[in-house]
Amino acid sequence: MNGIEPGAVPPARAVAPFLVTAPLGLTIAGIALLAAEPRALGHPTTPPLLAAVHGVVLGWMTLSIMGATLQLVPSVLGGQPFHSRVHSGAALVACLLHSSGVTLMVAAFAGWRLPLLASGATLAVAGIVGYLLIVARSLTTARSRGPDLTSLRLAHILLGAVAAAGLALALSLRFGWFGVTSGTVAAHAHLGIVGWLGLAVTGVTYRLLPMFGIVRGMEPRFAGVVPGVLAAAAAGAFLIYAVDPPPVARLLLETALALVGVAWLSDAVRLYRRRLRRRADLYSRATLLSFGFLTAALLLAPAAAVLPADAHPFPGPALQVACGFLLLPGWAGATLIGNSYKIVPFIAWYHRYSGVAGTRWTPGTADLYSSRLAHAVLFLVAGGVVSGTAAALGSSLVALRLAGTSFATAGLVACGTLAGTFLVRPERRAARLSAGGTAAPAPRR
Amino acid sequence: MMQLIIDNRGLEPPQPMVRILEALAALREGDEIVALMDREPRLLYRELERRGFQWEFSDGDDGPRVRIWREAHP
Ligand code: HEM
């Protein structure tokens, strides 16, 4: 043996709740957009947009990344897993605290109810702190030397920072501790989008794209620098935005951030083009869509940072909202969907069938969910991103409601299909077929 | 002694694991499986241990591979 702990797998009851309930964050974000009033599109910090942003980033994305980290760091990056019932129970409590906190936050933002916002933010941050304490052991003991682990470690430090900054904002709005300005909000938003989501998604893609697409013998050019530069850029953006910088400083900062994005995108596109597994499937479609959305966001971002509110034809704030749609449910969302339908069915398969595999027929991971419904999730989200972007650029409430409907539906379908991977029984169908004289179906690949 | 080579490269999980576990039944004492992999199959080890097999993983010039044999009876 080679000294690797055989039980490098956290229990399903600890990770599944994160991964399966995460898409409901997209549903509540969609509902917030559906309830939006005509003034909602004027600025990124209107109540319905704040509600939708936090439903997406804290509900859907943060919960998904938390579940994937709990699973992947021990099983792929060699970190120590947790086995004990106490740890599993603590993970479940963290998940519950976080999800209920985020639900309250979204409701509070949508109706601009500050006492509720303070309570929701406190619960959500308690969940994040609990999760960070649980995942710390895996992250500190993992052995990979790649950009994936560096990114995940830095991203988790910045998750703590963005949660602290968000809680400070929420409590200040409630108790008037300090003035919440557009600068302080932008500082927090950059820390969250670049420092937490950006680092986690770029770093994990450096590992998962070669793993799911099978890429051999190719070293990405910028993998060694992207994690450090992104973390420094997130911290720099936080400090600079906090002092309400002049337009020229914002332009320089956003251009620099866009250049880091371009460097990462060029790596990701090269990896994608060198993949050996070339079948057109959900993963490849989601990856291509994510590249397209990121390209559009990178082109818009510098202009969004400097154009004034009265610029014609597109005011700066409208471009910022458009960038939000393209980057969050667009780039990060499409990436997440592609990865979720690889990771969750495999976790379900592993916990349900690995013990009997080789001794009797077992289904493949693709038998545990409907590929059509998974594609429906991807295209609903992509459609929502396109109509949300159009809504921002054309001030169209109808398009915004369309985006809301797409997101709300996509979240429900995703939650149902991912939960189904732990529940469906393809072996019953196989048994029926073989009892009827037909051989058990070969697992679909 | 028999050496069974299983080429699992390019296959999507859980196929590599299923193919290895299926091949275990044919393995007698002294035989071994050499499975060519795309990456280290960490999640396989728990099953190997549970079913009484030993393994050695290497990642040399010819790519990741895992060697598996039956645990010797005391
Ligand atoms: C529990 C953690 C968090 C709390 C308590 C929180 C709270 C807040 C608060 C109070 C605001 C300002 C509202 C206003 O305009 O007055 C805000 C804005 C914002 N937050 Fe958070 N936040 C958290 C986590 C995050 C994360 C992880 C991200 C991104 C990944 C994020 C992204 C944003 C964005 C983008 C805005 C600006 C809204 C917009 O432009 O539409 N937040 N947040």
Coordinates of N, CA, C and O in Angstrom, one line a residue, chain A residues 1-2 4 6-9 74-78 143 211 214 216 277 279 342 346 349-350 354-359 362 365 443 445, chain B residues 9-15 17-19 21-22 25 38-40 42-47 49-51 53-57 69 71:
Chain A
M1 N 0.8 -1.2 0.0 CA 0.0 0.0 0.0 C 0.9 1.3 0.0 O 2.0 1.2 0.3
N2 N 0.3 2.4 -0.3 CA 1.1 3.6 -0.4 C 0.8 4.6 0.6 O 1.1 5.8 0.4
I4 N -1.9 6.0 1.6 CA -3.1 6.8 1.5 C -4.3 6.3 2.3 O -4.5 5.1 2.2
P6 N -7.5 4.8 3.1 CA -8.5 4.3 2.3 C -9.9 5.0 2.4 O -10.6 5.1 1.4
G7 N -10.2 5.5 3.5 CA -11.5 6.1 3.7 C -11.5 7.6 3.4 O -12.0 8.4 4.1
A8 N -10.9 7.9 2.2 CA -10.8 9.4 1.9 C -12.1 10.0 1.4 O -12.0 10.8 0.5
V9 N -13.2 9.6 1.9 CA -14.4 10.0 1.4 C -15.3 10.5 2.6 O -15.6 9.7 3.5
P74 N -10.6 16.0 0.2 CA -10.1 14.7 0.6 C -9.9 13.7 -0.5 O -8.9 13.0 -0.6
S75 N -10.9 13.6 -1.4 CA -10.9 12.5 -2.3 C -10.0 12.7 -3.6 O -9.5 11.8 -4.2
V76 N -9.7 14.0 -3.9 CA -8.9 14.2 -5.1 C -7.6 14.9 -4.7 O -6.5 14.6 -5.3
L77 N -7.6 15.8 -3.7 CA -6.4 16.6 -3.4 C -5.6 16.0 -2.2 O -4.6 16.6 -1.7
G78 N -6.1 14.9 -1.6 CA -5.4 14.2 -0.5 C -5.5 14.9 0.8 O -4.7 14.5 1.7
R143 N -2.4 17.7 -0.2 CA -1.0 17.6 -0.6 C -0.7 18.1 -2.0 O 0.4 18.1 -2.5
M211 N -9.4 16.9 -15.8 CA -9.9 15.7 -15.3 C -11.1 15.2 -16.0 O -11.2 14.0 -16.4
I214 N -10.2 15.0 -19.9 CA -8.9 14.2 -20.1 C -8.0 15.0 -21.0 O -8.0 15.0 -22.2
R216 N -3.9 15.5 -21.4 CA -2.6 15.0 -21.0 C -1.4 15.8 -21.5 O -1.5 16.4 -22.6
R277 N -11.4 13.7 -24.5 CA -12.8 13.3 -24.5 C -13.6 14.4 -25.3 O -13.9 15.4 -24.7
R279 N -16.6 14.2 -26.9 CA -18.0 14.1 -27.1 C -18.8 15.4 -26.7 O -18.4 16.0 -25.7
K342 N -21.5 16.3 -13.0 CA -20.4 15.2 -13.0 C -20.3 14.8 -11.5 O -20.1 13.6 -11.2
F346 N -21.8 11.2 -9.4 CA -20.7 10.3 -9.0 C -20.7 10.0 -7.4 O -20.5 8.9 -7.0
W349 N -23.5 7.7 -6.8 CA -23.1 6.3 -7.3 C -22.2 5.7 -6.3 O -22.3 4.5 -5.9
Y350 N -21.2 6.4 -5.9 CA -20.1 5.9 -5.0 C -20.7 5.4 -3.7 O -20.4 4.3 -3.2
S354 N -20.7 1.5 -4.9 CA -19.3 1.0 -5.0 C -19.2 -0.3 -4.2 O -18.3 -1.2 -4.6
G355 N -19.9 -0.5 -3.1 CA -19.8 -1.7 -2.3 C -20.2 -3.0 -3.0 O -19.7 -4.1 -2.7
V356 N -21.0 -2.9 -4.1 CA -21.4 -4.1 -4.8 C -20.9 -4.1 -6.2 O -21.1 -5.1 -6.9
A357 N -20.3 -3.1 -6.6 CA -19.7 -3.0 -8.0 C -18.8 -4.2 -8.2 O -18.0 -4.5 -7.3
G358 N -18.9 -4.8 -9.4 CA -18.0 -5.9 -9.7 C -18.6 -7.3 -9.3 O -18.2 -8.3 -9.7
T359 N -19.6 -7.2 -8.4 CA -20.3 -8.5 -8.0 C -21.6 -8.6 -8.6 O -22.2 -9.7 -8.7
T362 N -24.4 -2.8 -11.9 CA -24.7 -1.5 -11.3 C -24.9 -0.5 -12.4 O -24.3 -0.6 -13.5
T365 N -23.3 6.5 -13.9 CA -23.7 7.7 -13.3 C -24.8 8.4 -14.1 O -25.7 9.0 -13.6
P443 N -24.6 0.2 -18.8 CA -24.6 1.5 -18.2 C -24.3 2.5 -19.3 O -23.4 2.3 -20.2
R445 N -22.8 5.8 -20.9 CA -21.6 6.5 -20.6 C -21.9 8.0 -20.8 O -22.5 8.4 -21.8
Chain B
R9 N -7.7 4.2 -19.4 CA -7.5 5.6 -19.8 C -8.6 6.0 -20.7 O -9.1 5.3 -21.5
G10 N -9.0 7.2 -20.5 CA -10.1 7.8 -21.3 C -11.5 7.4 -20.9 O -12.4 7.9 -21.5
L11 N -11.6 6.6 -19.9 CA -13.0 6.2 -19.4 C -13.5 7.2 -18.3 O -12.7 7.7 -17.5
E12 N -14.8 7.3 -18.4 CA -15.4 8.2 -17.4 C -15.7 7.5 -16.1 O -16.2 6.4 -16.2
P13 N -15.5 8.1 -14.9 CA -15.9 7.5 -13.7 C -17.4 7.2 -13.7 O -18.1 7.9 -14.3
P14 N -17.9 6.1 -13.1 CA -17.1 5.1 -12.3 C -16.6 3.9 -13.1 O -16.2 2.9 -12.5
Q15 N -16.5 4.0 -14.5 CA -16.1 2.8 -15.3 C -14.8 2.2 -14.9 O -14.7 1.0 -14.7
M17 N -13.3 2.1 -12.1 CA -13.4 1.4 -10.8 C -14.2 0.1 -11.0 O -13.9 -0.9 -10.5
V18 N -15.3 0.2 -11.8 CA -16.2 -1.0 -12.0 C -15.3 -2.1 -12.7 O -15.4 -3.2 -12.3
R19 N -14.5 -1.7 -13.7 CA -13.8 -2.7 -14.5 C -12.7 -3.3 -13.6 O -12.5 -4.6 -13.7
L21 N -12.9 -3.7 -10.2 CA -13.6 -4.5 -9.2 C -14.2 -5.8 -9.9 O -14.2 -6.8 -9.3
E22 N -14.6 -5.7 -11.1 CA -15.1 -6.9 -11.8 C -13.9 -7.9 -12.0 O -14.2 -9.1 -12.0
A25 N -12.4 -10.8 -9.2 CA -12.9 -12.2 -8.9 C -12.0 -13.2 -9.5 O -11.8 -14.3 -9.0
D38 N -5.9 7.4 -15.8 CA -5.7 8.8 -16.1 C -5.2 9.6 -14.8 O -4.6 10.6 -14.9
R39 N -5.6 9.0 -13.7 CA -5.2 9.7 -12.4 C -5.3 8.7 -11.3 O -5.8 7.6 -11.5
E40 N -4.8 9.1 -10.1 CA -4.8 8.1 -9.0 C -6.2 7.8 -8.6 O -7.0 8.7 -8.3
R42 N -8.1 7.2 -5.9 CA -8.1 7.2 -4.5 C -9.4 6.5 -3.9 O -9.4 5.9 -2.9
L43 N -10.5 6.7 -4.7 CA -11.8 6.2 -4.1 C -11.9 4.7 -4.2 O -12.8 4.1 -3.7
L44 N -11.0 4.1 -5.0 CA -11.0 2.7 -5.1 C -10.4 1.9 -3.9 O -10.8 0.8 -3.6
Y45 N -9.6 2.6 -3.2 CA -8.8 1.9 -2.1 C -9.6 1.3 -1.0 O -9.4 0.3 -0.5
R46 N -10.7 2.1 -0.7 CA -11.6 1.6 0.4 C -12.2 0.2 0.0 O -12.2 -0.7 0.8
E47 N -12.6 0.1 -1.2 CA -13.2 -1.2 -1.7 C -12.1 -2.3 -1.8 O -12.4 -3.4 -1.4
E49 N -9.5 -2.6 0.0 CA -9.1 -3.0 1.4 C -10.2 -3.9 2.0 O -10.0 -4.9 2.5
R50 N -11.5 -3.5 1.7 CA -12.6 -4.2 2.3 C -12.7 -5.6 1.7 O -13.1 -6.6 2.3
R51 N -12.2 -5.7 0.4 CA -12.4 -7.0 -0.3 C -11.1 -7.9 -0.1 O -10.9 -8.9 -0.8
F53 N -7.7 -7.0 -0.7 CA -6.6 -6.8 -1.7 C -5.6 -5.7 -1.3 O -6.0 -4.8 -0.5
Q54 N -4.4 -5.9 -1.9 CA -3.4 -4.8 -1.6 C -3.1 -4.1 -2.9 O -3.4 -4.6 -4.0
W55 N -2.5 -2.9 -2.8 CA -2.3 -2.2 -4.0 C -1.1 -1.3 -3.9 O -0.6 -1.1 -2.8
E56 N -0.6 -0.9 -5.1 CA 0.6 0.0 -5.1 C 0.3 1.0 -6.3 O 0.1 0.5 -7.4
F57 N 0.4 2.3 -6.0 CA 0.1 3.2 -7.0 C 1.5 3.9 -7.5 O 2.3 4.1 -6.6
W69 N -3.0 -6.9 -5.9 CA -2.9 -8.3 -5.7 C -3.6 -8.7 -4.5 O -4.0 -7.9 -3.6
E71 N -4.3 -10.1 -0.8 CA -3.6 -10.1 0.4 C -3.1 -11.5 0.7 O -4.0 -12.4 0.6

